[in-house]
Amino acid sequence: MSEHDLLDLGGQVAVVTGAGQNAGRGIALELARHNAGGIAVNDFVAERAEAVAEEIRAMGVPALAVPFDVGDLDAIRAADAAIRDKLGAATILVNNAGMAGPGGSLRPTLNFWEEEPSAWDRYLRTNLYGVYNACFAFIPNMVAAKKGRIVTIVSDSGRVGEPKLAVYASAKAGAQGFVRSIAKELGRYNVTSNAVSLSSLMPDMPAEKLAEVMQGDHAKAQMARYTIRRYGKSDDVAALVTFLCSDAAEWITGQTYPLNGGYAPSM
């Protein structure tokens, strides 16, 4: 039997934003398993980024913690310089940072017209401008190499709408439009740009607390909207992202892939 790895990344250096925990961590580890030449682990909490980078180094893959807020373009440019120095130029970018950004929380409680406009920025800064910033900083590496992969994590709230998350949903929808547009700009350089649209992932909490949550009315109501009746797992996300970063997906670009267990929204 052939030992060829269909998902071999060919020694390319990858940057994963928001990789200090949950799905981002899973993505970074999975890329490392498939012959990445190095992984730059981003998180706005330095300790989380370093902990994941250490896990990757233990696998025998070079890794660098690059703590920054994706809303800060200057910080991303500085990280690009550090990555070049320590790992080499990054030609894979996974835009995973999301939710409500540093210090924020994604708790849908207010209708759009009831929320103060000052609250809008935390969603737009991370989920839309953060994607712009990271792409602006790292795309030149890909154009120069005439090879690259961009995968942006978006949300089903941006595909189908979600009550009390209008600004977050619009930021994610904007990121999807951006993904499709830059795909058309980058195709001639052998750079692809795709999105993965997620529904709810498994809450990150101790097993006892998770078991309690899963028995609650809210979780049961959510599960009724999924054909495959469970929350998504980090491994689900990591597998699809790694495929889209590999040469196996070299003729796929400008697409958004729902990864949602057959999620069917309700009114």
Short mmCIF file of C-alpha atoms in Angstrom, two decimals:
data_model
loop_
_atom_site.label_atom_id
_atom_site.label_comp_id
_atom_site.label_asym_id
_atom_site.label_seq_id
_atom_site.Cartn_x
_atom_site.Cartn_y
_atom_site.Cartn_z
CA MET A 1 0.00 0.00 0.00
CA SER A 2 1.30 3.47 -0.89
CA GLU A 3 2.32 5.69 2.00
CA HIS A 4 1.72 8.83 -0.05
CA ASP A 5 -0.04 11.51 1.99
CA LEU A 6 -2.80 13.06 -0.11
CA LEU A 7 -2.78 16.08 2.21
CA ASP A 8 0.99 16.64 2.12
CA LEU A 9 1.67 20.38 2.45
CA GLY A 10 5.08 20.15 0.83
CA GLY A 11 7.01 21.91 3.58
CA GLN A 12 5.09 25.18 3.31
CA VAL A 13 4.97 27.52 6.29
CA ALA A 14 1.48 28.21 7.65
CA VAL A 15 -0.02 30.96 9.79
CA VAL A 16 -3.14 30.13 11.81
CA THR A 17 -4.86 33.03 13.56
CA GLY A 18 -6.78 32.41 16.76
CA ALA A 19 -4.92 29.12 17.18
CA GLY A 20 -4.41 29.17 20.92
CA GLN A 21 -7.45 27.02 21.65
CA ASN A 22 -10.43 25.12 20.25
CA ALA A 23 -10.70 24.74 16.45
CA GLY A 24 -7.69 26.97 15.78
CA ARG A 25 -5.48 24.76 17.89
CA GLY A 26 -6.83 21.68 16.11
CA ILE A 27 -6.11 23.22 12.71
CA ALA A 28 -2.54 24.13 13.66
CA LEU A 29 -1.82 20.62 14.95
CA GLU A 30 -3.36 18.95 11.89
CA LEU A 31 -1.34 21.08 9.48
CA ALA A 32 1.78 20.11 11.42
CA ARG A 33 0.92 16.41 10.95
CA HIS A 34 0.91 16.81 7.17
CA ASN A 35 4.41 18.03 6.43
CA ALA A 36 4.10 21.74 7.07
CA GLY A 37 7.52 23.33 7.09
CA GLY A 38 6.59 25.39 10.13
CA ILE A 39 3.53 26.73 11.91
CA ALA A 40 3.09 30.29 13.18
CA VAL A 41 0.58 30.10 16.02
CA ASN A 42 -1.37 33.28 16.66
CA ASP A 43 -3.55 34.19 19.60
CA PHE A 44 -4.13 37.48 21.38
CA VAL A 45 -3.16 35.66 24.60
CA ALA A 46 0.59 35.02 24.38
CA GLU A 47 0.57 32.08 26.80
CA ARG A 48 -2.02 30.19 24.76
CA ALA A 49 -0.08 30.73 21.53
CA GLU A 50 3.15 29.53 23.11
CA ALA A 51 1.52 26.44 24.61
CA VAL A 52 0.26 25.30 21.17
CA ALA A 53 3.59 26.17 19.55
CA GLU A 54 5.30 23.94 22.11
CA GLU A 55 2.92 21.07 21.27
CA ILE A 56 3.87 21.41 17.62
CA ARG A 57 7.60 21.49 18.37
CA ALA A 58 7.14 18.28 20.34
CA MET A 59 5.90 16.73 17.06
CA GLY A 60 9.19 17.64 15.43
CA VAL A 61 7.80 20.56 13.42
CA PRO A 62 9.19 24.11 13.79
CA ALA A 63 6.70 26.49 15.38
CA LEU A 64 6.62 30.11 16.48
CA ALA A 65 4.13 31.84 18.77
CA VAL A 66 3.05 35.18 17.28
CA PRO A 67 0.68 36.90 19.72
CA PHE A 68 -1.24 39.77 18.13
CA ASP A 69 -4.74 41.14 17.65
CA VAL A 70 -5.77 40.59 14.02
CA GLY A 71 -7.32 44.05 14.09
CA ASP A 72 -3.83 45.57 14.32
CA LEU A 73 -2.21 45.61 10.85
CA ASP A 74 1.13 46.89 12.14
CA ALA A 75 1.33 43.98 14.59
CA ILE A 76 0.62 41.50 11.78
CA ARG A 77 3.32 43.04 9.62
CA ALA A 78 5.78 42.70 12.49
CA ALA A 79 4.73 39.06 12.89
CA ASP A 80 5.32 38.45 9.18
CA ALA A 81 8.90 39.72 9.59
CA ALA A 82 9.44 37.46 12.62
CA ILE A 83 7.99 34.44 10.80
CA ARG A 84 10.24 35.06 7.79
CA ASP A 85 13.25 35.23 10.09
CA LYS A 86 12.46 32.10 12.13
CA LEU A 87 10.48 29.84 9.77
CA GLY A 88 10.56 31.31 6.28
CA ALA A 89 7.90 33.14 4.26
CA ALA A 90 4.38 31.89 5.00
CA THR A 91 2.38 30.73 1.98
CA ILE A 92 -0.57 29.22 3.87
CA LEU A 93 -2.92 31.48 5.84
CA VAL A 94 -5.85 30.25 7.91
CA ASN A 95 -8.04 33.13 9.08
CA ASN A 96 -9.56 31.47 12.12
CA ALA A 97 -9.67 34.33 14.66
CA GLY A 98 -13.27 35.31 15.25
CA MET A 99 -16.10 35.68 17.73
CA ALA A 100 -16.04 39.11 19.43
CA GLY A 101 -12.28 39.57 19.54
CA PRO A 102 -10.08 40.31 22.58
CA GLY A 103 -12.12 40.78 25.72
CA GLY A 104 -15.42 40.33 23.88
CA SER A 105 -18.12 37.72 24.22
CA LEU A 106 -20.55 36.42 21.60
CA ARG A 107 -23.78 36.38 23.60
CA PRO A 108 -26.85 37.20 21.52
CA THR A 109 -29.14 39.10 23.89
CA LEU A 110 -30.17 42.32 22.11
CA ASN A 111 -31.92 43.15 18.87
CA PHE A 112 -29.83 45.21 16.44
CA TRP A 113 -31.64 48.48 17.20
CA GLU A 114 -31.21 47.98 20.93
CA GLU A 115 -27.43 47.59 20.85
CA GLU A 116 -25.16 50.61 21.11
CA PRO A 117 -23.22 51.34 17.88
CA SER A 118 -20.04 51.28 19.95
CA ALA A 119 -20.52 47.50 20.20
CA TRP A 120 -20.31 47.01 16.43
CA ASP A 121 -16.57 47.53 16.17
CA ARG A 122 -15.55 44.44 18.13
CA TYR A 123 -17.32 42.21 15.60
CA LEU A 124 -16.11 44.05 12.50
CA ARG A 125 -12.54 44.49 13.73
CA THR A 126 -11.93 40.78 14.23
CA ASN A 127 -14.21 39.04 11.73
CA LEU A 128 -13.88 41.39 8.75
CA TYR A 129 -10.97 43.80 9.15
CA GLY A 130 -8.91 41.05 10.75
CA VAL A 131 -9.29 38.98 7.58
CA TYR A 132 -8.39 42.00 5.43
CA ASN A 133 -5.31 42.71 7.54
CA ALA A 134 -3.94 39.17 7.56
CA CYS A 135 -4.48 38.76 3.82
CA PHE A 136 -2.90 42.15 3.11
CA ALA A 137 0.19 41.17 5.09
CA PHE A 138 0.69 37.61 3.86
CA ILE A 139 -0.60 37.56 0.26
CA PRO A 140 2.62 39.19 -1.07
CA ASN A 141 4.53 36.08 0.10
CA MET A 142 2.21 33.89 -1.95
CA VAL A 143 2.35 36.07 -5.05
CA ALA A 144 6.15 36.06 -4.89
CA ALA A 145 6.22 32.26 -4.51
CA LYS A 146 3.46 31.79 -7.11
CA LYS A 147 1.84 29.35 -4.69
CA GLY A 148 -0.44 29.70 -1.71
CA ARG A 149 -3.58 28.77 0.17
CA ILE A 150 -5.98 31.01 2.08
CA VAL A 151 -8.76 29.45 4.16
CA THR A 152 -11.11 31.72 6.09
CA ILE A 153 -13.38 30.44 8.83
CA VAL A 154 -16.80 32.06 8.59
CA SER A 155 -20.18 31.26 10.10
CA ASP A 156 -23.58 29.98 9.10
CA SER A 157 -24.92 33.14 10.72
CA GLY A 158 -23.43 34.97 7.73
CA ARG A 159 -24.95 32.52 5.23
CA VAL A 160 -28.49 32.29 6.57
CA GLY A 161 -28.77 35.07 9.16
CA GLU A 162 -29.02 34.82 12.93
CA PRO A 163 -31.27 36.89 15.20
CA LYS A 164 -29.51 39.20 17.66
CA LEU A 165 -26.19 38.69 15.86
CA ALA A 166 -26.79 41.03 12.91
CA VAL A 167 -23.42 42.83 12.98
CA TYR A 168 -21.46 39.63 13.59
CA ALA A 169 -23.40 37.92 10.78
CA SER A 170 -22.75 40.82 8.40
CA ALA A 171 -19.03 40.74 9.19
CA LYS A 172 -18.91 37.01 8.41
CA ALA A 173 -20.94 37.52 5.23
CA GLY A 174 -18.54 40.28 4.22
CA ALA A 175 -15.60 37.95 4.75
CA GLN A 176 -17.25 35.42 2.41
CA GLY A 177 -17.60 38.03 -0.31
CA PHE A 178 -13.98 39.04 0.18
CA VAL A 179 -12.86 35.39 -0.10
CA ARG A 180 -14.59 35.06 -3.45
CA SER A 181 -13.23 38.33 -4.79
CA ILE A 182 -9.58 37.75 -3.94
CA ALA A 183 -9.86 34.24 -5.36
CA LYS A 184 -10.42 35.88 -8.75
CA GLU A 185 -7.43 38.19 -8.23
CA LEU A 186 -5.08 35.44 -7.07
CA GLY A 187 -5.83 32.54 -9.41
CA ARG A 188 -3.13 33.53 -11.89
CA TYR A 189 -0.55 33.15 -9.12
CA ASN A 190 -1.65 29.60 -8.20
CA VAL A 191 -3.12 30.90 -4.93
CA THR A 192 -6.54 29.66 -3.83
CA SER A 193 -8.96 31.30 -1.43
CA ASN A 194 -11.86 29.43 0.17
CA ALA A 195 -14.07 29.65 3.23
CA VAL A 196 -15.43 27.12 5.72
CA SER A 197 -18.78 28.06 7.24
CA LEU A 198 -19.39 26.66 10.72
CA SER A 199 -22.39 26.16 12.90
CA SER A 200 -22.01 25.52 16.63
CA LEU A 201 -18.91 23.71 17.85
CA MET A 202 -18.62 21.59 20.98
CA PRO A 203 -18.26 23.91 23.98
CA ASP A 204 -14.76 23.93 25.46
CA MET A 205 -15.35 22.98 29.08
CA PRO A 206 -14.69 20.14 31.56
CA ALA A 207 -16.40 16.84 30.74
CA GLU A 208 -18.76 16.97 33.74
CA LYS A 209 -19.96 20.47 32.86
CA LEU A 210 -20.27 19.53 29.18
CA ALA A 211 -22.48 16.54 30.04
CA GLU A 212 -24.73 18.85 32.05
CA VAL A 213 -24.93 21.40 29.23
CA MET A 214 -25.74 18.73 26.64
CA GLN A 215 -28.74 17.62 28.72
CA GLY A 216 -30.08 21.17 28.89
CA ASP A 217 -33.06 22.47 26.94
CA HIS A 218 -30.96 24.91 24.89
CA ALA A 219 -28.61 22.21 23.61
CA LYS A 220 -31.50 19.87 22.82
CA ALA A 221 -33.26 22.60 20.86
CA GLN A 222 -30.07 23.28 18.91
CA MET A 223 -29.51 19.61 18.16
CA ALA A 224 -33.00 19.35 16.69
CA ARG A 225 -31.80 21.66 13.90
CA TYR A 226 -28.95 19.34 12.85
CA THR A 227 -29.29 16.27 10.63
CA ILE A 228 -26.26 14.80 12.41
CA ARG A 229 -27.31 15.52 15.95
CA ARG A 230 -24.15 16.66 17.64
CA TYR A 231 -22.07 19.80 17.88
CA GLY A 232 -19.11 20.13 15.54
CA LYS A 233 -15.67 19.07 16.74
CA SER A 234 -12.30 20.71 16.24
CA ASP A 235 -11.24 17.61 14.29
CA ASP A 236 -14.08 18.19 11.80
CA VAL A 237 -12.80 21.69 11.09
CA ALA A 238 -9.12 20.73 11.01
CA ALA A 239 -9.69 17.96 8.47
CA LEU A 240 -11.49 20.17 5.95
CA VAL A 241 -9.09 23.09 6.38
CA THR A 242 -6.07 20.82 5.86
CA PHE A 243 -7.61 19.44 2.68
CA LEU A 244 -8.19 22.95 1.34
CA CYS A 245 -4.57 23.85 2.13
CA SER A 246 -3.19 20.81 0.29
CA ASP A 247 -2.40 20.20 -3.37
CA ALA A 248 -5.41 17.89 -3.47
CA ALA A 249 -7.53 21.09 -3.54
CA GLU A 250 -5.46 23.02 -6.07
CA TRP A 251 -8.44 23.40 -8.47
CA ILE A 252 -10.87 24.60 -5.80
CA THR A 253 -11.16 28.33 -5.19
CA GLY A 254 -13.72 31.01 -4.41
CA GLN A 255 -15.96 28.55 -2.56
CA THR A 256 -17.68 28.47 0.82
CA TYR A 257 -18.09 25.02 2.36
CA PRO A 258 -20.80 24.62 5.01
CA LEU A 259 -19.48 22.38 7.80
CA ASN A 260 -22.57 22.09 9.93
CA GLY A 261 -23.99 18.59 10.31
CA GLY A 262 -26.84 19.43 7.94
CA TYR A 263 -27.91 22.49 9.90
CA ALA A 264 -31.41 23.74 9.02
CA PRO A 265 -32.20 27.23 10.36
CA SER A 266 -35.52 27.97 11.96
CA MET A 267 -37.37 31.26 12.13
#
